[in-house]
Each structure stands twice: as C-alpha cells, then as structure tokens.
XYZ file of C-alpha atoms in Angstrom:
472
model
C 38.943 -12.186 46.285
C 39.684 -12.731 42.555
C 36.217 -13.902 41.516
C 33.949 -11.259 40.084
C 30.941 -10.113 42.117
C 27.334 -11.970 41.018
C 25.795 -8.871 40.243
C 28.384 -8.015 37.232
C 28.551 -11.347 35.729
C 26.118 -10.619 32.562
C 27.845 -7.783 31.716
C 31.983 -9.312 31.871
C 30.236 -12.082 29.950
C 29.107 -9.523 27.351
C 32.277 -7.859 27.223
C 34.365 -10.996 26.904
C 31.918 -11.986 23.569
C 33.318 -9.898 20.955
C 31.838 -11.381 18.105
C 28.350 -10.734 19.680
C 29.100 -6.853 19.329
C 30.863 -7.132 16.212
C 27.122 -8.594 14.724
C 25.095 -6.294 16.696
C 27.282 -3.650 14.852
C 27.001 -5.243 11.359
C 23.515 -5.271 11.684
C 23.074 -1.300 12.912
C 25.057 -0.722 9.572
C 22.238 -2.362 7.642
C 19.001 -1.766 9.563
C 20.110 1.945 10.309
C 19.756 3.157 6.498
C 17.144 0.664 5.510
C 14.972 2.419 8.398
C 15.623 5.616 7.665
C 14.759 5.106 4.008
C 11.376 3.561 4.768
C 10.909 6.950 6.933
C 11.036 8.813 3.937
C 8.926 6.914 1.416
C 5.819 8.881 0.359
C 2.688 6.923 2.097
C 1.433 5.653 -1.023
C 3.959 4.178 -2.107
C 3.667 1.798 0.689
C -0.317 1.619 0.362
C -1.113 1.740 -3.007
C -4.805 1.979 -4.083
C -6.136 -0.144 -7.091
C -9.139 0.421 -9.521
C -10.576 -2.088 -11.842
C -12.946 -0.547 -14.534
C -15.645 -3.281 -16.298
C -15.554 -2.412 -19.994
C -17.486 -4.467 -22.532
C -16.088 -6.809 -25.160
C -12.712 -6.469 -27.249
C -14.338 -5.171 -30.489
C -16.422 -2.195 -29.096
C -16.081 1.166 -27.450
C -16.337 0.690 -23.862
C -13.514 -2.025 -23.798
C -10.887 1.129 -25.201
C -12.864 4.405 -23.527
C -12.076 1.749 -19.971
C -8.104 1.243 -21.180
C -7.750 5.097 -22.343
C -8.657 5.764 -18.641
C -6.633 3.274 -17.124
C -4.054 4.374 -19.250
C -3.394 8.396 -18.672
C -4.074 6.919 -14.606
C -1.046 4.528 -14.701
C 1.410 7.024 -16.606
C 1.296 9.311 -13.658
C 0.746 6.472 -11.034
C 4.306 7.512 -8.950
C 2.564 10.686 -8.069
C -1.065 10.074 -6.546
C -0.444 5.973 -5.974
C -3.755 5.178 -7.910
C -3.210 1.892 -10.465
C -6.056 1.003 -12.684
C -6.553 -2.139 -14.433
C -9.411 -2.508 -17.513
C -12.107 -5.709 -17.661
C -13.629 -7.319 -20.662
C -17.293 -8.083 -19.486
C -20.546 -8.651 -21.619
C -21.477 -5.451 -20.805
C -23.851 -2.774 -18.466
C -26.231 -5.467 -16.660
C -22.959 -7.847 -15.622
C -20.818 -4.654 -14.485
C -23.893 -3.568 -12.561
C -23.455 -6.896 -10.944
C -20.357 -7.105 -10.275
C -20.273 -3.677 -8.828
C -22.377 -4.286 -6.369
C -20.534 -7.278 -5.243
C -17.403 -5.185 -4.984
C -15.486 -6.956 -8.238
C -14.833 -3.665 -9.888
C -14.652 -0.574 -8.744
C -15.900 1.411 -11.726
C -17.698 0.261 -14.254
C -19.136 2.128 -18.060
C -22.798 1.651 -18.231
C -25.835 2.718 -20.575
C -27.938 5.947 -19.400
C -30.908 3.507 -20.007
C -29.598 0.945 -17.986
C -28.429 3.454 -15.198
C -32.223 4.986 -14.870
C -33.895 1.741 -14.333
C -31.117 0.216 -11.928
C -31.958 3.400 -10.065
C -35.502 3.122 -10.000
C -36.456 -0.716 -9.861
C -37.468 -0.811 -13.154
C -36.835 -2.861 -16.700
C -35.050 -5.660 -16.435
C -34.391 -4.509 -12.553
C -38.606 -5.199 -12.102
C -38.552 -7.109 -8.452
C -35.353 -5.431 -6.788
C -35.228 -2.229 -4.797
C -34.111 1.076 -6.521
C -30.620 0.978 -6.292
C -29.467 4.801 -4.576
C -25.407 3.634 -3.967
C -25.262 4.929 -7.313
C -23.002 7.209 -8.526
C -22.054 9.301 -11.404
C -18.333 10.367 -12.431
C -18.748 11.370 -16.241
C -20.936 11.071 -19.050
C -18.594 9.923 -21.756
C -19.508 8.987 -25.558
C -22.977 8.706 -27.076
C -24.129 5.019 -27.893
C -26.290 4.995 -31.324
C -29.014 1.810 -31.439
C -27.373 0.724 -34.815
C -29.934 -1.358 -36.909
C -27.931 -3.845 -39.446
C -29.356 -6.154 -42.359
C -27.899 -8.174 -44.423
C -26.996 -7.721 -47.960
C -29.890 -9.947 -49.144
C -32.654 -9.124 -46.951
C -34.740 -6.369 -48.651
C -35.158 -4.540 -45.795
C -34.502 -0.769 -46.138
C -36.647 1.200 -43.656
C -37.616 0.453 -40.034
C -40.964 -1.073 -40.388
C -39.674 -3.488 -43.186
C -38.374 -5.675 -40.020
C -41.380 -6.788 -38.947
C -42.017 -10.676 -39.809
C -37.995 -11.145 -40.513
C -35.315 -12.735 -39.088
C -34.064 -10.419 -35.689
C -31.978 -10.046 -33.366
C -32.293 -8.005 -30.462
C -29.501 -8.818 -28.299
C -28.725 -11.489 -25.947
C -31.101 -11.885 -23.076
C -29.697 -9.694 -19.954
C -27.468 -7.249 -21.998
C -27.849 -3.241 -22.200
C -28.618 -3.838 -26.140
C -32.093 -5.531 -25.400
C -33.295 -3.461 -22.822
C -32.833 -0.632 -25.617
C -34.249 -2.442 -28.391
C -36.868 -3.478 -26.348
C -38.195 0.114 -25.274
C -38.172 0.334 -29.414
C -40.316 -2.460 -30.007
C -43.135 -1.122 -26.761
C -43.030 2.154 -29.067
C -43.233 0.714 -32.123
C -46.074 -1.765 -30.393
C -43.912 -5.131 -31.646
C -43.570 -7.989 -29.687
C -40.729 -10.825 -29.515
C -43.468 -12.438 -31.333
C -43.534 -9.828 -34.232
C -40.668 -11.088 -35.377
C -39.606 -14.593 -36.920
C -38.019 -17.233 -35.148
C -34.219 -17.147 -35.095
C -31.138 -19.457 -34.811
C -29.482 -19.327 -31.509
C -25.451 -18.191 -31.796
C -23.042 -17.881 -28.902
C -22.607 -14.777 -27.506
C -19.703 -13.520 -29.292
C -20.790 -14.619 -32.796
C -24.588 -13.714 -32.674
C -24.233 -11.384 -35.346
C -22.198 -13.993 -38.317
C -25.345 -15.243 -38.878
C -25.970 -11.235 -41.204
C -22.827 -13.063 -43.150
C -23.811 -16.354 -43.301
C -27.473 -15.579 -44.309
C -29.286 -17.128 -40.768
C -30.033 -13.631 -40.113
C -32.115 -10.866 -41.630
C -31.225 -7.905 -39.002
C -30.133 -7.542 -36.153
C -29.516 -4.543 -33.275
C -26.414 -3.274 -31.664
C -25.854 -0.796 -29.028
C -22.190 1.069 -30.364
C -20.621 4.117 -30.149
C -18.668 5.033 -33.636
C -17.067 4.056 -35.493
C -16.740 0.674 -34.484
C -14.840 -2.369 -35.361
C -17.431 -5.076 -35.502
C -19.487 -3.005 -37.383
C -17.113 -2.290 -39.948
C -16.131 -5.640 -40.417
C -19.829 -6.704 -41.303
C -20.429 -4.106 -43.355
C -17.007 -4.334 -45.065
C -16.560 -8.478 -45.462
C -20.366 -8.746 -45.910
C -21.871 -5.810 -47.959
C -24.599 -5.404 -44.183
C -26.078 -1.942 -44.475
C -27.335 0.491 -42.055
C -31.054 1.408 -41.360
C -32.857 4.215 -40.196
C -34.379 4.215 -37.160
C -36.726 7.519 -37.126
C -40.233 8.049 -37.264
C -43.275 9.402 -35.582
C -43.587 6.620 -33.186
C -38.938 7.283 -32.762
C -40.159 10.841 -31.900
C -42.908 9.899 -29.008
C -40.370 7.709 -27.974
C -37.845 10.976 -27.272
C -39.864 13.313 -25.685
C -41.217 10.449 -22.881
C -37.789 8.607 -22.086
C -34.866 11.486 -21.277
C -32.462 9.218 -21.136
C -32.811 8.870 -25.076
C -31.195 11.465 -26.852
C -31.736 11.893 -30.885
C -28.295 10.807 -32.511
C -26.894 9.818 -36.334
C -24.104 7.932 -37.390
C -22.352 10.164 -39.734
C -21.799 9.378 -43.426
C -19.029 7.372 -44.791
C -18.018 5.817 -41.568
C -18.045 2.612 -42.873
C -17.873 0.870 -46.534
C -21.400 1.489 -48.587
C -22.522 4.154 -45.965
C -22.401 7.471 -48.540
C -24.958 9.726 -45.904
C -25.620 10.050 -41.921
C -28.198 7.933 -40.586
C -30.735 8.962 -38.355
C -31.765 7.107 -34.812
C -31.086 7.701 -31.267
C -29.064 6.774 -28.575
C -27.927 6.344 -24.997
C -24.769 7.819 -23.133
C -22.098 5.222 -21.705
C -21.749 6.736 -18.143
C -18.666 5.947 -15.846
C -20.667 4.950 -12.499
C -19.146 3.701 -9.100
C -20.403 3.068 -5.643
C -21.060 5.843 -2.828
C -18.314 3.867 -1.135
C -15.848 4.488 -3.169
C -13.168 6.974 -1.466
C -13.351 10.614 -1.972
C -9.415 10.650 -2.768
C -9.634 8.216 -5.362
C -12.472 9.852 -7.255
C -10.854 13.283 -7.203
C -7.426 11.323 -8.561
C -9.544 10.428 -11.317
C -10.921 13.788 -11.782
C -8.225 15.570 -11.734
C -6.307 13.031 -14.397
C -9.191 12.999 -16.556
C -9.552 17.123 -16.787
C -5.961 17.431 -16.655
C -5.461 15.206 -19.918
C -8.884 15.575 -21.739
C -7.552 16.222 -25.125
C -5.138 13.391 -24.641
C -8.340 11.400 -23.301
C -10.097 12.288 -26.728
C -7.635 11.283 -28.800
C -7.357 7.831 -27.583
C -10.145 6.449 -29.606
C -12.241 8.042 -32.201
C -15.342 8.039 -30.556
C -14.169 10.048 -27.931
C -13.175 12.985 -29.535
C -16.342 14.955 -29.429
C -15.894 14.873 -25.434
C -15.894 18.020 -23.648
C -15.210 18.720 -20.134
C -19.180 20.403 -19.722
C -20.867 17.499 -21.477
C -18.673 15.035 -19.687
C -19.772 16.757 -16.340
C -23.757 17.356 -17.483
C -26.259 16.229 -15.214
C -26.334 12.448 -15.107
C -29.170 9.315 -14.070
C -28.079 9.308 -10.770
C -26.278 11.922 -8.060
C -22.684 12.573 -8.976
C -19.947 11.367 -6.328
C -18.928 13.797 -3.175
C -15.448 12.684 -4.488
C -16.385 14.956 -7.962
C -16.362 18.125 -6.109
C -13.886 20.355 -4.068
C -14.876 20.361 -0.510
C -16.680 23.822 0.381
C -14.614 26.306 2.306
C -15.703 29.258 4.525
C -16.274 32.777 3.509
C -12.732 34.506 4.010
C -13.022 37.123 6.438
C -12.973 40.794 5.249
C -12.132 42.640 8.656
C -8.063 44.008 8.370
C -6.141 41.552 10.668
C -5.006 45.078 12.702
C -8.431 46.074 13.649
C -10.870 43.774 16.209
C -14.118 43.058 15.275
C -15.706 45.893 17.305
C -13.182 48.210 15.807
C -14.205 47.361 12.233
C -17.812 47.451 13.134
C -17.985 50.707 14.716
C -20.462 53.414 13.407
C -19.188 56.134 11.134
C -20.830 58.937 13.495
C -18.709 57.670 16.414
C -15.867 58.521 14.077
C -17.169 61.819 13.627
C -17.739 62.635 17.065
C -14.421 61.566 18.061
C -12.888 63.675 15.386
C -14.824 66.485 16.980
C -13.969 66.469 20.338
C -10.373 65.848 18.927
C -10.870 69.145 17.361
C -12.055 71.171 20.181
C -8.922 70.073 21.905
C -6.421 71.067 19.208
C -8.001 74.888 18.964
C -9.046 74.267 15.517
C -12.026 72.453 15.722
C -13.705 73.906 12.146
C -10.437 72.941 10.027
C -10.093 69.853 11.349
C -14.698 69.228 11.218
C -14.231 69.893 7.726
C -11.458 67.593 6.793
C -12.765 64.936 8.799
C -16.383 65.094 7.214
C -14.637 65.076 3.983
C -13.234 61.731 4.853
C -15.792 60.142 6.078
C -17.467 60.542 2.317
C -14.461 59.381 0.356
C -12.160 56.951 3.209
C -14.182 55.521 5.873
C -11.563 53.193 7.070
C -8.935 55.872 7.525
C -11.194 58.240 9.397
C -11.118 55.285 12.206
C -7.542 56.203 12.052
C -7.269 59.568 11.861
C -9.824 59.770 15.131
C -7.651 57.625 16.891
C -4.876 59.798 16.590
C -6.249 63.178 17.088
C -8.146 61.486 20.324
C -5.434 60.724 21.866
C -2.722 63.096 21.098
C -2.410 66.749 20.419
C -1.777 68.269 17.407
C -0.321 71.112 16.867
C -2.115 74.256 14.802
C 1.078 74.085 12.739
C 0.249 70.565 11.655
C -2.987 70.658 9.304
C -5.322 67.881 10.268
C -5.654 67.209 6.525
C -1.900 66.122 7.085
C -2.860 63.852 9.355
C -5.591 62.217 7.565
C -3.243 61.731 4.461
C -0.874 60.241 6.449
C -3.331 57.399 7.775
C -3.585 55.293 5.175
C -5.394 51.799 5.033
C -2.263 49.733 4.814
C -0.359 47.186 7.096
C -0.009 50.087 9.709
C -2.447 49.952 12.608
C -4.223 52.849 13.530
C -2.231 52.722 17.014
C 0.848 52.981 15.884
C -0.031 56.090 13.895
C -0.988 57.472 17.703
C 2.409 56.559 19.430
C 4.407 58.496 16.480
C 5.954 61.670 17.412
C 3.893 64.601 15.493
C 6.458 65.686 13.361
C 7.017 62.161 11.820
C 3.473 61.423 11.498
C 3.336 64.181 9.436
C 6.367 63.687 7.494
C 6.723 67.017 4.728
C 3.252 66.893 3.059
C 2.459 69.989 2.647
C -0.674 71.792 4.247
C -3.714 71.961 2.162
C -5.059 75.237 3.330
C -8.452 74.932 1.248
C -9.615 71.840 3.249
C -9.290 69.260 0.364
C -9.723 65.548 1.157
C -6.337 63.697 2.096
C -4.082 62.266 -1.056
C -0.965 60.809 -0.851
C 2.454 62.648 -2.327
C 5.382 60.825 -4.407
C 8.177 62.219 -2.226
C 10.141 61.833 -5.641
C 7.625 64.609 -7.922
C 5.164 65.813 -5.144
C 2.238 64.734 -7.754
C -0.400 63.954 -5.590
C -1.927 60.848 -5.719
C -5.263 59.298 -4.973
C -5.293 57.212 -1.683
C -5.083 53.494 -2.222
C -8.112 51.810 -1.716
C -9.390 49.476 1.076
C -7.476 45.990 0.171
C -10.428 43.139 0.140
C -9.658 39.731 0.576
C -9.868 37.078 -2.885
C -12.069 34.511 -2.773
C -10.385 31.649 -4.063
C -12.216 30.062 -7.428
C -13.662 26.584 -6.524
C-alpha cells in the first residue's frame, strides 16, 4: 500500500532531484536575457553585408578615390550594416576580371575600357558584349599623361616617333588608350624603338635611369608617381593635341578633351593640353538593390566630404557624378516609382466626385422649388458653381434633402459648406439653425465667403486642398 503507483514514478523521481531544478533554473536565468537580447538586435547586425572595391596600385588615384569610399561607408557602418574593404589591383582589365568572377563587388574602371567590355571590342575582340554591366558614378577625369625624360629632346607629340616608348604593360587600361592614339596618329608598335622590359611596378625608372625616352600613363591629378619623376628626375610633360587629337574626339565619346593644369608638379609653369577618360565605379546587375542605394545615399549624403579626400576629387559634383555613363546605371541608383496619389477627398466616393456640375444644378433647383424661393436660391447656386464647384455638391445635398426655411438665405447655406474635413452628409443631418450658425444674410445674392466670428471681415472661401506629390 506504501509503494507509489507506476504511473507517477517519473514525476516523484523529478521531485526528489533537486539539483536537477536548481540547474534548469540557473540556466533560465542565463538563456532568458541572452534570448531576449538577440530579439532585439537590428537584422543587420546579425547579417552584415560586405563590399570589396578593386582600386589600382598604391601610388595612383583609383587606389585612394576606392579607400575614400570605403571610408565615409565604414564610419556609418552601425546604421545600414554595409562594410567595405579597398583592393590594390593592376588596374581596369584585372577588376573587369575579377568582377565577373564575383572577387569584388565594385570595381573603378576607364570609360574606354567600360565601352569596349560592353560591346566586344578592343582588347575584349573574341568575347560576347558584356550587358551585366552597370554604372553607379562617374567619378574623376583620367588625363593620357605623356612623360620624357630630361635628356630626350622630345618636346611635342610627333617628336616620339623612332624613340624609346612605353605604352603600358600589355592588358592594362593605359595601352588600350595609348593604343587608340597611335591608330589616330597612324603609328604602329613598330613606329617606335625597341625597349627594355621592367617589371610592372618599375616600368617607368627606366625615364630616371636613361633606358627610356617616354613613356604613357593613364592618371588623374595630381599624382604621386608623377611627381616623383618629374621632381627626382627633371621628366617633363608633353602635349598631346593636334589635328589628328581632334578627329580622334569627335569619333570616340568616351574621350573627353582634358589639361593638366599648370604648376602641378616641379618644372610644369603652364596647363597642358590632351584628353582623357573618366574612372567609372561599375558593378554587376546582381548586385542587391539595398546595397547600391546604401552607397548612394552615403556618397550624396557626404559629397563634399567625398571631395575632399583626395585632390583629384574635388571637382566632383553630384550631376557630373550621375551623367549618363558607358553602360545602363543600376535599378539600385534610383527610388522605386510610386503611384499617382489620388486627388478625390477621402469623404466623397468616386461617383460622388465625378458627378456632372449640371446635376448639381438641377438638384439645387428642385431644392429650390421646394423651399418657396426657388430664384434666390437659382442665383446663389449658379454663382457657386462658377467660383466653388466642390461645395455646390454640398450645398445640393443639403437643400435636397432638407427644408430650409425662407428665413435662412440659401447663400447662408452655401457659405457654410465648405470643402474641409466635413462631409457633405453631415452638413444634411444638422439642425437648420446650426448649419447656419449667425452669418448674416446677403440679400444681394453675392457668392458664399466665410466670416471671422471674432471681426465679421469676410473672408474668401478656402480653396479645394490637393494632395502633394512627394519629390522623387
């Protein structure tokens, strides 16, 4: 009789196993708050999103435009979860690539580089146009910067013919622009004389070291590897201009006539003339809406900040960084399109608001004929249908469906229905003499106003409200 029933067993075993509920209480008391605080958290904080941009090397312009971006994106980073994180690459042909192969997620690219990429054409000759394209800004303008060497003789464009050139590595953005100078000056590789190969990084010590005679760079300015040549080594800057410069401009649009203004760097004392391309900040199609827009609205928030992070920036402004690019801009770079607002009052139905002003009218007539004084109230309400459609509707209503007394002018009534909150129906189901309130008659059949109870001044009716469209 003493021994406890099968069915309760588990549960006086529970209850004789204190320590059990003393943990499963401990570990409410921790996993309670920690719950509730995850709850709370803001979703990206738990799902951050992460941008890499591919730059260009150390000592140019696209390597600081890519860290001034990353920059004003990480300072507010707690706020729209976006981090951003800048690449050195060898510049607009390898970020291309490694776009495509989804290693980056933006990338700064030359205009000229950009168009062919689009169309299958240049160095892209053999591939299919590439349409994931897509445009976010136009940034800073990239001069084609011709440089000789201190000892070289060479002081106009045409003097480089038969000399010692360089025209950028094989596969970068700088000889796809120096090459679409040498098809319009009609030079070949061969025009030129043979040169010393350098690595990559050091192809132009050889304007220093006297194994080079000129060579090309594509640069925005001012820019440090520029300024170190012509500072350490006395290199001077050429002219590029000419007749053959100006063909060149009016067939290629993505060419736009530039100088490099005058005492920029050491033994520069005037601008010099040439042209140049734009660096363009370019992603996929595939890249998110929200995360475009993040950087939009960073970027147009901050701009002057943005400009002041590096020289070359500072012309920027928000029209030329939005101008009409190689490719389509991103969807993510404008404001989804929302409907036309409605302009029918929320207290009147669609038929209501579309009725015909002579139904008005005739209502207001047979109203009239009711109320004995069919030619005041014919006047007053012809009157309003020229200056207050919309509170004709209203005044019809009321005189159709309740009498009026010949004490009560129906100009009265028309000033009291006024175009506001108040529905025409509610006007109806007043009694008469509140309706009316104590405007006075207007015995010469004016159209309605409105009186200042304080002064009795009369005052023109308020007009129709109309709904704002908001600015996109």
């Amino acid at each position: 009789m003493g021994l406890t029933h099968p069915f309760y067993q588990p549960l006086t075993r529970l209850i004789m196993l204190p320590s059990a509920l003393h943990h499963l209480s401990t570990l409410s008391r921790f996993a309670l708050p920690l719950l509730a605080a995850a709850l709370v958290l803001p979703l990206h904080a738990t799902t951050p999103s992460y941008l890499t941009i591919g730059t260009g090397a150390l000592n140019g312009v696209y390597y600081p435009a890519g860290g001034a971006i990353c920059r004003l994106l990480n300072a507010d980073s707690a706020n729209h979860g976006l981090h951003c994180a800048v690449q050195s690459t060898s510049g607009s042909l390898t970020n291309l690539k490694e776009l495509n192969q989804g290693k980056i997620q933006l990338v700064l690219v030359q205009s000229d580089v950009v168009h062919h990429a689009a169309k299958g054409t240049g160095p892209f000759v053999g591939l299919p146009p590439n349409d994931r394209l897509r445009s976010l800004f136009r940034l800073h303008q990239e001069s084609l910067t011709l440089i000789a060497s201190a000892n070289s003789n060479i002081s106009t464009l045409t003097d480089i013919e038969g000399k010692r050139v360089d025209l950028g590595n094989p596969g970068s953005g700088e000889r796809v622009t120096s090459q679409a100078l040498l098809d319009a000056m009609g030079w070949q590789e061969s025009s030129f004389a043979p040169v010393i190969p350098s690595s990559i990084n050091n192809r132009l010590e050889g304007l220093c070291d006297g194994t080079l005679d000129a060579a090309f760079m594509v640069a925005g300015h001012p820019n440090q590897r520029i300024g170190d040549l012509t500072g350490r080594c006395q290199a001077r800057i050429i002219p590029i201009e000419g007749e053959q410069i100006d063909r060149l401009l009016k067939t290629l649009p993505y060419y736009q006539r530039s100088h490099i203004s005058a005492n920029l760097y050491p033994g520069q004392p005037s601008d010099v003339n040439t042209f140049a391309v734009t660096a363009e900040l370019i992603a996929l199609d595939s890249l998110p809406d929200t995360e475009v827009r993040t950087v939009r609205d960073v970027l147009t928030a901050r701009l002057k900040q943005f400009t002041r992070l590096h020289p070359a920036l500072t012309p920027l402004t928000l029209d030329s960084m939005q101008a009409k690019a190689e490719v389509p801009h991103h969807p993510g770079m404008e404001d989804a399109v929302l409907p036309p607002p409605s302009l029918i009052p929320e207290s009147l139905t669609p038929e209501e608001s579309a009725g015909p002003a002579t139904t008005a009218a005739q209502s207001a007539q047979s109203a009239a004929q009711t109320t004995g004084d069919g030619a005041a109230a014919l006047t007053a309400t012809s009157e309003a249908l020229a200056t207050q459609p919309t509170a004709v509707e209203s005044v019809s209503t009321a005189l159709a469906t309740q009498a009026v007394t010949v004490d009560a002018p129906s100009d009265a009534v028309a000033t009291q229905a006024v175009t506001t909150d108040a529905p025409s129906a509610a006007v109806a189901t007043q009694p008469t003499s509140s309706a009316l309130g104590s405007a006075p008659a207007d015995t010469q059949g004016a159209a309605p106003s409105a009186t200042n109870g304080s002064d009795g001044v009369h005052q023109p009716l308020p007009a129709t409200p109309s709904a704002s469209v908001p600015v996109q």
